[in-house]
Short mmCIF file of C-alpha atoms in Angstrom, two decimals:
data_model
loop_
_atom_site.label_atom_id
_atom_site.label_comp_id
_atom_site.label_asym_id
_atom_site.label_seq_id
_atom_site.Cartn_x
_atom_site.Cartn_y
_atom_site.Cartn_z
CA MET A 1 -49.83 -1.49 -77.94
CA TYR A 2 -51.59 -1.58 -74.55
CA SER A 3 -54.49 0.53 -73.26
CA ASP A 4 -53.88 3.09 -70.51
CA LYS A 5 -55.81 0.88 -68.12
CA VAL A 6 -53.51 -2.08 -68.79
CA MET A 7 -50.46 0.10 -68.24
CA GLU A 8 -51.94 1.48 -65.01
CA HIS A 9 -52.45 -2.05 -63.65
CA PHE A 10 -48.97 -3.06 -64.84
CA LYS A 11 -47.37 -0.05 -63.12
CA ASN A 12 -49.35 -0.32 -59.91
CA PRO A 13 -50.76 -3.82 -59.67
CA LYS A 14 -53.31 -4.43 -56.90
CA ASN A 15 -53.18 -7.36 -54.49
CA THR A 16 -49.76 -8.78 -55.29
CA GLY A 17 -48.19 -11.37 -53.03
CA GLU A 18 -49.20 -14.56 -51.25
CA ILE A 19 -51.71 -15.44 -48.54
CA PRO A 20 -49.88 -17.99 -46.36
CA ASP A 21 -53.08 -19.36 -44.77
CA ALA A 22 -55.20 -19.13 -47.93
CA ASP A 23 -58.48 -21.07 -48.05
CA GLY A 24 -58.01 -21.76 -51.76
CA VAL A 25 -55.07 -21.66 -54.17
CA GLY A 26 -55.22 -21.94 -57.97
CA THR A 27 -52.37 -22.09 -60.46
CA VAL A 28 -52.67 -21.97 -64.24
CA GLY A 29 -50.25 -21.58 -67.13
CA ASN A 30 -46.78 -22.87 -67.73
CA PRO A 31 -43.40 -21.11 -67.59
CA VAL A 32 -42.52 -22.80 -70.89
CA CYS A 33 -45.23 -20.73 -72.59
CA GLY A 34 -44.14 -17.62 -70.74
CA ASP A 35 -47.13 -17.25 -68.42
CA LEU A 36 -47.73 -18.70 -64.97
CA MET A 37 -50.22 -17.39 -62.39
CA THR A 38 -51.15 -18.34 -58.86
CA MET A 39 -54.20 -16.92 -57.07
CA TYR A 40 -54.76 -17.10 -53.30
CA ILE A 41 -58.20 -16.52 -51.74
CA LYS A 42 -59.57 -16.12 -48.22
CA VAL A 43 -63.26 -17.01 -47.93
CA LYS A 44 -65.80 -16.16 -45.25
CA ASP A 45 -69.53 -16.94 -45.49
CA LYS A 46 -69.07 -17.93 -49.16
CA ARG A 47 -67.60 -14.51 -49.93
CA ILE A 48 -64.03 -13.68 -51.05
CA THR A 49 -62.69 -11.49 -48.25
CA ASP A 50 -59.10 -11.33 -49.46
CA ILE A 51 -57.31 -12.24 -52.68
CA LYS A 52 -53.69 -12.02 -53.84
CA PHE A 53 -51.72 -13.13 -56.90
CA LYS A 54 -48.25 -14.03 -58.10
CA THR A 55 -47.55 -13.90 -61.83
CA PHE A 56 -44.66 -14.74 -64.14
CA GLY A 57 -45.43 -13.25 -67.51
CA CYS A 58 -45.75 -10.27 -69.77
CA GLY A 59 -47.39 -6.92 -69.10
CA ALA A 60 -50.81 -8.24 -70.06
CA ALA A 61 -50.44 -11.24 -67.73
CA ILE A 62 -49.66 -8.97 -64.78
CA ALA A 63 -52.41 -6.47 -65.62
CA THR A 64 -55.09 -9.15 -66.05
CA SER A 65 -54.06 -10.73 -62.73
CA SER A 66 -54.36 -7.39 -60.98
CA MET A 67 -57.73 -6.58 -62.60
CA THR A 68 -59.13 -10.02 -61.79
CA THR A 69 -58.28 -9.70 -58.10
CA ASP A 70 -59.88 -6.26 -58.08
CA MET A 71 -63.07 -7.61 -59.67
CA ALA A 72 -63.29 -10.67 -57.40
CA LYS A 73 -62.59 -9.07 -54.05
CA GLY A 74 -65.77 -8.86 -51.92
CA LYS A 75 -67.81 -10.97 -54.34
CA THR A 76 -69.58 -14.18 -53.40
CA LEU A 77 -68.01 -17.37 -54.75
CA GLU A 78 -70.97 -17.78 -57.08
CA GLU A 79 -70.49 -14.25 -58.47
CA ALA A 80 -66.73 -14.71 -58.78
CA LEU A 81 -67.18 -17.90 -60.80
CA LYS A 82 -69.10 -15.84 -63.37
CA ILE A 83 -66.12 -13.56 -64.08
CA THR A 84 -64.83 -14.55 -67.52
CA ARG A 85 -61.63 -13.85 -69.44
CA ALA A 86 -63.66 -11.59 -71.72
CA ASP A 87 -64.96 -9.58 -68.71
CA VAL A 88 -61.38 -9.03 -67.54
CA ALA A 89 -60.22 -7.93 -70.99
CA THR A 90 -63.20 -5.58 -71.37
CA SER A 91 -62.59 -4.00 -67.95
CA LEU A 92 -59.00 -3.31 -69.06
CA GLY A 93 -60.16 -1.47 -72.16
CA GLY A 94 -59.29 -4.40 -74.40
CA LEU A 95 -56.15 -6.47 -75.05
CA PRO A 96 -54.12 -6.92 -78.24
CA PRO A 97 -55.49 -9.98 -80.13
CA VAL A 98 -52.28 -12.01 -79.69
CA LYS A 99 -52.60 -11.60 -75.90
CA MET A 100 -56.23 -12.72 -75.63
CA HIS A 101 -55.36 -16.38 -75.23
CA CYS A 102 -51.78 -16.65 -74.01
CA SER A 103 -51.79 -14.01 -71.28
CA ASN A 104 -55.41 -13.71 -70.27
CA LEU A 105 -55.45 -16.61 -67.81
CA ALA A 106 -56.21 -14.80 -64.57
CA ALA A 107 -59.95 -15.62 -64.56
CA ASP A 108 -59.00 -19.29 -64.93
CA ALA A 109 -56.62 -19.01 -61.97
CA LEU A 110 -59.42 -17.45 -59.90
CA HIS A 111 -61.82 -20.27 -60.81
CA ALA A 112 -59.12 -22.83 -59.97
CA ALA A 113 -58.67 -21.22 -56.54
CA ILE A 114 -62.43 -21.40 -55.89
CA LYS A 115 -62.51 -25.06 -56.96
CA ASP A 116 -59.61 -25.74 -54.62
CA TYR A 117 -61.55 -24.07 -51.81
CA ASN A 118 -64.69 -26.12 -52.55
CA LYS A 119 -62.67 -29.33 -52.61
CA LYS A 120 -61.08 -28.54 -49.25
CA GLN A 121 -64.53 -27.77 -47.81
CA GLU A 122 -65.90 -31.10 -49.01
CA ALA A 123 -62.90 -32.89 -47.58
CA SER A 124 -63.28 -31.27 -44.16
CA ASN A 125 -67.05 -31.94 -44.21
CA GLU A 126 -66.25 -35.61 -44.88
CA VAL A 127 -63.97 -35.63 -41.87
CA LYS A 128 -66.66 -34.01 -39.68
CA LYS A 129 -69.21 -36.63 -40.76
CA MET B 1 -31.07 1.24 -76.97
CA ASP B 2 -32.73 -0.59 -79.80
CA TYR B 3 -30.56 0.51 -82.71
CA ALA B 4 -30.58 -3.01 -84.17
CA ALA B 5 -34.24 -2.56 -85.09
CA GLY B 6 -33.67 0.70 -86.95
CA LYS B 7 -31.05 3.40 -87.20
CA PRO B 8 -31.35 7.08 -88.12
CA VAL B 9 -29.97 7.91 -91.55
CA ASP B 10 -26.67 9.80 -91.42
CA PRO B 11 -27.40 13.44 -92.43
CA ARG B 12 -24.42 13.29 -94.83
CA ALA B 13 -26.04 10.33 -96.59
CA ILE B 14 -29.34 12.24 -96.83
CA GLU B 15 -27.47 15.23 -98.26
CA ALA B 16 -25.84 12.98 -100.86
CA MET B 17 -29.11 11.48 -102.08
CA LEU B 18 -31.16 14.67 -102.45
CA PRO B 19 -29.79 15.82 -105.84
CA TYR B 20 -30.73 12.44 -107.30
CA MET B 21 -34.37 13.07 -106.50
CA LYS B 22 -34.51 16.76 -107.41
CA THR B 23 -32.24 17.41 -110.37
CA SER B 24 -30.22 14.35 -111.43
CA TYR B 25 -33.17 12.05 -111.85
CA GLY B 26 -31.92 10.27 -114.97
CA ASN B 27 -32.09 6.56 -115.65
CA PRO B 28 -28.60 5.04 -115.73
CA SER B 29 -29.58 2.96 -118.74
CA SER B 30 -30.15 6.13 -120.82
CA LEU B 31 -27.34 7.43 -122.99
CA HIS B 32 -28.11 11.15 -122.58
CA VAL B 33 -26.44 13.46 -120.06
CA ALA B 34 -28.90 12.95 -117.17
CA GLY B 35 -28.70 9.21 -117.63
CA GLN B 36 -24.93 9.21 -117.66
CA GLU B 37 -24.86 11.33 -114.51
CA ALA B 38 -26.96 8.69 -112.78
CA LYS B 39 -24.70 5.96 -114.17
CA ARG B 40 -21.62 7.69 -112.72
CA ALA B 41 -23.32 8.02 -109.32
CA LEU B 42 -24.27 4.35 -109.41
CA ASP B 43 -20.71 3.31 -110.26
CA GLU B 44 -19.29 5.46 -107.49
CA ALA B 45 -21.68 4.02 -104.89
CA ARG B 46 -20.78 0.53 -106.08
CA ARG B 47 -17.09 1.30 -105.65
CA LYS B 48 -17.65 2.63 -102.09
CA VAL B 49 -19.62 -0.43 -101.00
CA ALA B 50 -17.00 -2.69 -102.61
CA GLU B 51 -14.23 -0.89 -100.70
CA LEU B 52 -16.00 -1.38 -97.37
CA ILE B 53 -15.67 -5.17 -97.69
CA ASN B 54 -12.48 -5.18 -99.80
CA ALA B 55 -14.19 -6.78 -102.81
CA GLU B 56 -11.86 -7.53 -105.71
CA LYS B 57 -13.80 -5.18 -107.97
CA ALA B 58 -16.77 -2.83 -107.84
CA GLU B 59 -18.73 -5.00 -110.29
CA SER B 60 -18.94 -7.75 -107.66
CA ILE B 61 -21.56 -5.65 -105.82
CA ILE B 62 -25.20 -6.24 -106.83
CA PHE B 63 -27.62 -3.69 -105.42
CA THR B 64 -30.90 -5.07 -104.04
CA SER B 65 -33.85 -3.84 -101.98
CA GLY B 66 -32.21 -4.92 -98.71
CA ALA B 67 -30.83 -7.81 -96.71
CA THR B 68 -33.90 -10.03 -97.11
CA GLU B 69 -33.67 -9.85 -100.87
CA SER B 70 -29.89 -10.33 -100.81
CA ASN B 71 -30.23 -13.46 -98.66
CA ASN B 72 -32.97 -14.83 -100.94
CA LEU B 73 -30.94 -14.05 -104.06
CA ALA B 74 -27.83 -15.70 -102.64
CA ILE B 75 -29.56 -18.84 -101.36
CA LYS B 76 -32.15 -19.52 -104.06
CA GLY B 77 -29.86 -18.15 -106.74
CA ALA B 78 -26.89 -20.35 -105.86
CA ALA B 79 -28.94 -23.46 -105.03
CA ASN B 80 -31.01 -23.37 -108.22
CA ARG B 81 -28.14 -22.41 -110.52
CA ASN B 82 -26.04 -25.33 -109.27
CA LYS B 83 -28.79 -27.90 -108.87
CA ASP B 84 -27.21 -30.25 -111.42
CA ARG B 85 -24.13 -30.55 -109.16
CA GLY B 86 -26.00 -31.25 -105.94
CA THR B 87 -29.01 -30.41 -103.80
CA LYS B 88 -27.66 -30.21 -100.26
CA ILE B 89 -27.71 -26.87 -98.43
CA ILE B 90 -26.04 -26.38 -95.06
CA THR B 91 -26.87 -23.54 -92.69
CA SER B 92 -27.04 -23.02 -88.91
CA ARG B 93 -29.62 -22.81 -86.14
CA VAL B 94 -28.81 -19.16 -85.41
CA GLU B 95 -29.71 -17.60 -88.76
CA HIS B 96 -32.04 -14.72 -89.45
CA MET B 97 -35.50 -15.68 -90.76
CA SER B 98 -34.54 -14.30 -94.19
CA VAL B 99 -32.05 -17.20 -94.37
CA VAL B 100 -34.11 -19.82 -92.51
CA ASN B 101 -37.22 -19.40 -94.64
CA PRO B 102 -35.62 -19.41 -98.13
CA VAL B 103 -33.75 -22.59 -97.09
CA LYS B 104 -36.96 -24.17 -95.78
CA PHE B 105 -38.73 -23.15 -98.98
CA LEU B 106 -36.07 -24.91 -101.05
CA THR B 107 -36.70 -28.14 -99.14
CA THR B 108 -40.16 -28.14 -100.74
CA LYS B 109 -38.46 -27.99 -104.17
CA GLY B 110 -36.29 -31.07 -103.92
CA PHE B 111 -33.41 -29.72 -101.84
CA GLU B 112 -32.07 -31.19 -98.62
CA ALA B 113 -31.25 -28.77 -95.78
CA VAL B 114 -29.17 -29.21 -92.64
CA PHE B 115 -29.28 -26.73 -89.74
CA LEU B 116 -25.99 -27.06 -87.88
CA PRO B 117 -25.87 -26.81 -84.07
CA VAL B 118 -24.02 -24.12 -82.11
CA ASP B 119 -22.43 -24.16 -78.66
CA LYS B 120 -23.78 -22.32 -75.60
CA PHE B 121 -22.24 -19.07 -76.87
CA GLY B 122 -23.86 -19.43 -80.29
CA THR B 123 -20.60 -20.32 -82.06
CA LEU B 124 -20.96 -22.78 -84.95
CA ASP B 125 -19.90 -26.38 -84.34
CA LEU B 126 -17.15 -26.81 -86.94
CA ASP B 127 -17.00 -30.58 -86.49
CA SER B 128 -20.58 -31.03 -87.59
CA LEU B 129 -19.94 -28.76 -90.56
CA GLN B 130 -17.05 -31.01 -91.53
CA LYS B 131 -19.25 -34.08 -91.07
CA GLU B 132 -22.25 -32.79 -93.04
CA LEU B 133 -20.28 -31.34 -95.95
CA ASN B 134 -20.19 -33.71 -98.91
CA ASP B 135 -19.98 -33.76 -102.70
CA LYS B 136 -23.70 -33.08 -102.96
CA THR B 137 -23.32 -29.80 -101.01
CA THR B 138 -23.43 -26.72 -103.22
CA LEU B 139 -24.10 -24.00 -100.65
CA VAL B 140 -23.25 -23.24 -97.04
CA SER B 141 -24.91 -20.14 -95.54
CA ILE B 142 -23.68 -18.85 -92.17
CA VAL B 143 -24.34 -15.56 -90.42
CA TYR B 144 -21.28 -13.34 -89.86
CA ALA B 145 -22.56 -12.21 -86.49
CA ASN B 146 -25.87 -12.90 -84.87
CA GLY B 147 -28.19 -9.91 -84.47
CA GLU B 148 -29.83 -11.18 -81.29
CA ILE B 149 -26.90 -12.40 -79.22
CA GLY B 150 -24.01 -10.68 -81.02
CA THR B 151 -21.78 -13.74 -81.39
CA ILE B 152 -19.28 -13.47 -84.27
CA GLU B 153 -18.80 -16.72 -86.19
CA PRO B 154 -15.36 -18.06 -87.21
CA ILE B 155 -15.88 -17.29 -90.91
CA ARG B 156 -12.25 -17.84 -91.94
CA GLU B 157 -12.25 -21.38 -90.47
CA ILE B 158 -15.70 -22.07 -91.91
CA SER B 159 -14.50 -20.94 -95.34
CA LYS B 160 -11.49 -23.27 -95.22
CA ILE B 161 -13.73 -26.25 -94.47
CA VAL B 162 -16.39 -25.32 -97.05
CA HIS B 163 -13.80 -24.96 -99.81
CA THR B 164 -12.38 -28.43 -99.27
CA LYS B 165 -15.47 -29.37 -101.30
CA ASN B 166 -16.93 -27.78 -104.39
CA ALA B 167 -19.40 -25.67 -102.36
CA PHE B 168 -20.01 -21.92 -102.12
CA LEU B 169 -19.99 -19.99 -98.86
CA HIS B 170 -22.68 -17.34 -98.37
CA VAL B 171 -22.28 -15.08 -95.35
CA ASP B 172 -25.11 -12.94 -94.01
CA ALA B 173 -23.23 -9.87 -92.76
CA THR B 174 -26.34 -7.72 -92.35
CA VAL B 175 -25.73 -6.59 -88.77
CA ALA B 176 -21.93 -6.83 -88.90
CA ALA B 177 -20.98 -4.91 -92.06
CA GLY B 178 -20.08 -1.36 -91.12
CA GLN B 179 -19.53 -2.22 -87.45
CA VAL B 180 -16.50 -4.47 -87.69
CA PRO B 181 -13.91 -4.72 -90.48
CA ILE B 182 -14.86 -7.33 -93.09
CA ASP B 183 -12.50 -8.43 -95.84
CA VAL B 184 -14.17 -10.88 -98.23
CA LYS B 185 -10.86 -11.78 -99.86
CA ALA B 186 -9.04 -12.57 -96.61
CA LEU B 187 -12.08 -14.46 -95.27
CA GLY B 188 -12.64 -16.44 -98.45
CA VAL B 189 -16.32 -15.59 -98.89
CA ASP B 190 -18.20 -16.24 -102.16
CA LEU B 191 -21.45 -14.39 -101.44
CA LEU B 192 -22.02 -11.74 -98.75
CA THR B 193 -25.18 -9.92 -97.73
CA ILE B 194 -24.95 -6.24 -96.76
CA SER B 195 -27.70 -3.91 -95.53
CA SER B 196 -27.80 -0.14 -95.85
CA ASN B 197 -29.88 0.76 -92.79
CA ASP B 198 -27.62 -1.22 -90.48
CA MET B 199 -24.83 1.24 -91.37
CA TYR B 200 -26.93 4.41 -91.05
CA GLY B 201 -28.03 4.45 -94.69
CA PRO B 202 -31.69 4.48 -95.79
CA LYS B 203 -33.98 1.46 -95.48
CA GLY B 204 -35.07 -0.41 -98.61
CA VAL B 205 -31.63 -0.84 -100.12
CA GLY B 206 -28.86 -3.38 -99.67
CA ALA B 207 -26.36 -5.38 -101.64
CA LEU B 208 -25.11 -8.83 -102.37
CA TYR B 209 -21.42 -9.35 -102.99
CA VAL B 210 -20.97 -12.04 -105.65
CA LYS B 211 -17.38 -13.12 -106.06
CA ASP B 212 -16.00 -13.03 -109.59
CA GLY B 213 -16.73 -16.36 -111.26
CA ILE B 214 -19.48 -17.47 -108.88
CA ARG B 215 -22.61 -18.24 -110.85
CA ILE B 216 -26.08 -17.71 -109.42
CA GLU B 217 -29.45 -17.14 -111.04
CA PRO B 218 -31.64 -14.07 -110.55
CA LEU B 219 -34.92 -13.81 -108.63
CA LEU B 220 -36.15 -10.97 -110.84
CA HIS B 221 -36.06 -11.23 -114.60
CA GLY B 222 -36.44 -8.14 -116.78
CA GLY B 223 -34.23 -5.50 -118.33
CA GLY B 224 -31.01 -7.14 -117.22
CA GLN B 225 -29.73 -4.49 -114.79
CA GLU B 226 -27.05 -5.41 -112.22
CA LYS B 227 -25.37 -7.89 -114.57
CA GLY B 228 -28.72 -9.57 -115.12
CA LEU B 229 -28.94 -10.57 -111.47
CA ARG B 230 -31.39 -7.89 -110.40
CA SER B 231 -33.55 -6.42 -113.13
CA GLY B 232 -35.42 -3.18 -112.54
CA THR B 233 -34.41 0.46 -112.78
CA GLU B 234 -31.84 1.10 -110.06
CA ASN B 235 -32.98 2.99 -106.96
CA ILE B 236 -30.36 5.68 -107.55
CA PRO B 237 -31.10 8.07 -104.62
CA SER B 238 -31.03 5.28 -102.04
CA ILE B 239 -28.03 3.58 -103.62
CA VAL B 240 -26.11 6.88 -103.56
CA ALA B 241 -26.97 7.36 -99.88
CA PHE B 242 -25.99 3.75 -99.15
CA GLY B 243 -22.65 4.36 -100.89
CA LYS B 244 -22.11 7.50 -98.83
CA ALA B 245 -23.01 5.65 -95.61
CA ALA B 246 -20.56 2.86 -96.51
CA GLU B 247 -17.80 5.42 -97.14
CA ILE B 248 -18.49 7.11 -93.78
CA VAL B 249 -18.59 3.90 -91.69
CA LYS B 250 -15.33 2.77 -93.27
CA GLN B 251 -13.62 6.06 -92.37
CA GLU B 252 -15.05 6.22 -88.85
CA MET B 253 -15.12 2.52 -88.00
CA GLN B 254 -12.21 2.48 -85.58
CA THR B 255 -13.60 5.38 -83.54
CA HIS B 256 -17.08 3.88 -83.21
CA LEU B 257 -15.75 0.38 -82.64
CA GLU B 258 -13.66 1.51 -79.68
CA LYS B 259 -16.39 3.70 -78.21
CA LEU B 260 -19.13 1.09 -78.53
CA THR B 261 -16.96 -1.72 -77.19
CA LYS B 262 -16.29 0.33 -74.04
CA LEU B 263 -19.99 1.13 -73.59
CA ARG B 264 -20.93 -2.50 -74.25
CA ASP B 265 -18.49 -3.89 -71.71
CA ARG B 266 -19.56 -1.36 -69.07
CA LEU B 267 -23.22 -2.19 -69.68
CA ILE B 268 -22.61 -5.94 -69.42
CA GLU B 269 -20.64 -5.51 -66.20
CA GLY B 270 -23.18 -3.09 -64.73
CA LEU B 271 -26.15 -5.34 -65.51
CA LEU B 272 -24.64 -8.64 -64.35
CA LYS B 273 -22.85 -7.58 -61.18
CA PRO B 274 -25.56 -6.30 -58.81
CA LEU B 275 -28.11 -9.09 -59.28
CA PRO B 276 -27.92 -12.86 -58.79
CA TYR B 277 -29.39 -15.22 -61.44
CA THR B 278 -28.44 -12.83 -64.23
CA PHE B 279 -26.60 -14.09 -67.30
CA LEU B 280 -25.08 -12.88 -70.56
CA ASN B 281 -26.40 -14.39 -73.80
CA GLY B 282 -23.86 -14.93 -76.57
CA HIS B 283 -20.08 -14.93 -76.53
CA PRO B 284 -18.40 -12.93 -73.72
CA THR B 285 -15.73 -11.34 -75.93
CA ASN B 286 -16.19 -12.51 -79.52
CA ARG B 287 -19.29 -10.41 -80.08
CA LEU B 288 -20.50 -7.34 -81.95
CA PRO B 289 -19.60 -4.04 -80.28
CA ASP B 290 -23.24 -2.90 -80.14
CA ASN B 291 -24.91 -5.99 -78.68
CA VAL B 292 -25.78 -6.65 -75.05
CA SER B 293 -28.21 -9.53 -74.54
CA VAL B 294 -28.90 -10.57 -70.96
CA ARG B 295 -31.37 -12.82 -69.23
CA TYR B 296 -32.87 -12.67 -65.79
CA SER B 297 -34.24 -15.83 -64.19
CA PHE B 298 -37.84 -16.04 -62.88
CA ILE B 299 -39.24 -13.12 -64.93
CA GLU B 300 -40.38 -12.52 -68.48
CA GLY B 301 -38.80 -10.24 -71.08
CA GLU B 302 -41.76 -8.16 -72.14
CA SER B 303 -42.49 -7.03 -68.61
CA MET B 304 -38.87 -5.81 -68.38
CA LEU B 305 -39.21 -4.11 -71.75
CA LEU B 306 -42.37 -2.29 -70.62
CA SER B 307 -40.73 -1.26 -67.35
CA LEU B 308 -37.76 0.21 -69.23
CA GLU B 309 -40.08 1.89 -71.72
CA MET B 310 -41.87 3.61 -68.80
CA ASN B 311 -38.47 5.08 -67.93
CA GLY B 312 -37.75 6.21 -71.46
CA VAL B 313 -35.50 3.33 -72.55
CA SER B 314 -36.36 1.28 -75.66
CA VAL B 315 -35.07 -2.29 -75.94
CA SER B 316 -35.98 -5.58 -77.62
CA SER B 317 -37.16 -8.73 -75.91
CA GLY B 318 -36.02 -12.27 -76.61
CA SER B 319 -39.42 -13.45 -75.53
CA ALA B 320 -42.29 -14.50 -77.67
CA CYS B 321 -44.63 -12.26 -75.72
CA ALA B 322 -43.36 -9.15 -77.47
CA SER B 323 -43.40 -10.64 -80.94
CA LYS B 324 -45.96 -11.84 -83.46
CA THR B 325 -45.33 -15.51 -82.90
CA LEU B 326 -45.72 -17.26 -79.57
CA GLU B 327 -42.39 -19.10 -79.66
CA PRO B 328 -39.32 -17.66 -77.97
CA SER B 329 -36.37 -16.78 -80.20
CA HIS B 330 -34.99 -19.81 -82.09
CA VAL B 331 -31.51 -18.33 -81.65
CA LEU B 332 -31.73 -18.37 -77.84
CA LEU B 333 -33.13 -21.91 -77.91
CA ALA B 334 -30.26 -23.00 -80.21
CA THR B 335 -27.76 -21.96 -77.51
CA GLY B 336 -29.37 -24.56 -75.25
CA LEU B 337 -31.65 -22.33 -73.18
CA LYS B 338 -34.93 -23.73 -71.93
CA HIS B 339 -38.08 -21.92 -73.05
CA GLU B 340 -38.57 -20.25 -69.67
CA GLU B 341 -34.94 -19.05 -69.69
CA ALA B 342 -35.25 -17.66 -73.20
CA HIS B 343 -38.42 -15.82 -72.13
CA GLY B 344 -36.39 -13.87 -69.56
CA SER B 345 -34.07 -12.27 -72.11
CA ILE B 346 -33.77 -8.67 -73.21
CA MET B 347 -31.47 -7.16 -75.79
CA PHE B 348 -29.86 -3.75 -75.82
CA SER B 349 -28.35 -2.62 -79.12
CA LEU B 350 -26.14 0.42 -78.78
CA GLY B 351 -25.79 3.10 -81.43
CA ARG B 352 -23.56 6.03 -82.26
CA GLU B 353 -25.85 8.38 -80.34
CA ASN B 354 -25.56 6.47 -77.06
CA SER B 355 -23.32 7.88 -74.33
CA LEU B 356 -21.78 6.55 -71.12
CA GLU B 357 -24.50 8.53 -69.32
CA ASP B 358 -27.20 6.51 -71.10
CA VAL B 359 -25.48 3.30 -70.10
CA GLU B 360 -25.15 4.35 -66.45
CA TYR B 361 -28.81 5.43 -66.43
CA VAL B 362 -29.91 1.94 -67.54
CA ILE B 363 -27.57 0.26 -65.07
CA GLY B 364 -29.12 2.37 -62.31
CA LEU B 365 -32.71 1.54 -63.33
CA MET B 366 -32.37 -2.19 -63.69
CA PRO B 367 -32.09 -3.48 -60.08
CA ASN B 368 -35.43 -1.99 -59.01
CA ILE B 369 -37.20 -3.18 -62.15
CA ILE B 370 -35.92 -6.72 -61.69
CA LYS B 371 -36.62 -6.83 -57.96
CA ARG B 372 -40.18 -5.58 -58.47
CA LEU B 373 -40.95 -8.20 -61.13
CA ARG B 374 -39.23 -10.98 -59.22
CA ALA B 375 -41.26 -10.11 -56.12
CA MET B 376 -44.41 -10.68 -58.19
CA SER B 377 -43.24 -13.97 -59.75
CA PRO B 378 -44.27 -17.38 -58.40
CA LEU B 379 -40.98 -18.81 -59.71
CA THR B 380 -38.70 -16.66 -57.55
CA PRO B 381 -37.02 -18.78 -54.87
CA ALA B 382 -37.49 -17.83 -51.21
CA GLU B 383 -33.82 -16.85 -50.79
CA LEU B 384 -34.38 -13.84 -53.08
CA LYS B 385 -37.33 -12.52 -51.13
CA GLU B 386 -36.61 -9.47 -49.04
#
């Protein structure tokens, strides 16, 4: 059912875990639907220096989380925001059609983490002013 | 350990069917020698299937293309044939889709349907059966034992209640027949669905027991085979193999029942004991000997299934993520589980070929699989983190 690449990321997922002092955190999904993901990012000079994830979900959910962190690490925030669900699926050698929507949420979690970071930046800038 | 999804055909059943493809290929409706040979084989298979469930006579067995057809024939056949007496059908929330969907279909044709609740073990609520049953009820359809969680329903008690009114009782015994002793006379069943593949016979053949005197109408109209209830030239090779499989499971039932029950209980104990937040689905004792359905909190079934598959173990998942639909199993939800709990379920179904070694191997694998997935899950509470 899954490509070799998906299975490889499921077996040996990259960047699992939490970043306790993360600069941005994004959560998408819902345990009721069977998929929940949280992404943690560290940002320096508008570049993602570290990224980790935690995922509750199926094989595809774990593999897309892993692939997304791999793709985003080292990228600028602007570049990372351009990573789409489709890019993640393509990099994994494709996903079964039924998984394209329900389990392919990792790019959204990444974008949510970046938004969270931007919001925190604005807030701290306000304070400085 | 996914024998519920498909079983190998017993070599003795294969042996029995071969002559009916190679040399004795007659049509049982023909009067010549080849035809009469086929007729004799058909009668003998009918007798063997009848004996497995202690039917009053061989003629009460109607051969079909499998459990789905048998369930459709029983439900649509009984409901439509008795429509002038009433239009209420009662069933449960833990039925197979081949019962759920015919019943739902009938609600578009002027019938009223009630899906009775079950308790946390999946056992039917007899009080609500009593309450819902009325003079308009013509059919009650209840599963003998659930294929997902293994719970065996109190069919004798159900039958007593159903027959206080002028209603028929259909029992879907697809996964139970051949595994546990079933006696339609002692249970008081009017219609009973049986599947061949679930007892190590070929796929594509099954039967419906129709008690003497119970009137239903056919789904297929044609040459009038199977007492007019299932027209079409009989699938003699498969029916012969089904008959052989029924004969074998009857003879060997006690041996397999004891062996599987031991393996099942060891597997349940070995899966539940070492890990916290691990639960058994279905009834702890009143369950099929082959079924072990467990759920692990904070993780999702398909990821467990894949992890086991990587280690050479095949199982089924109670989660939507491994199926065609996106909803978790309606059976698990009927037992009161929340969606996220149902998602964390996996089902092992044991078969004749499984050994204690297989069971111990799975028990040994599971803790690391669960710990790895829980470590990755955002739902896992801090106390479980190592």
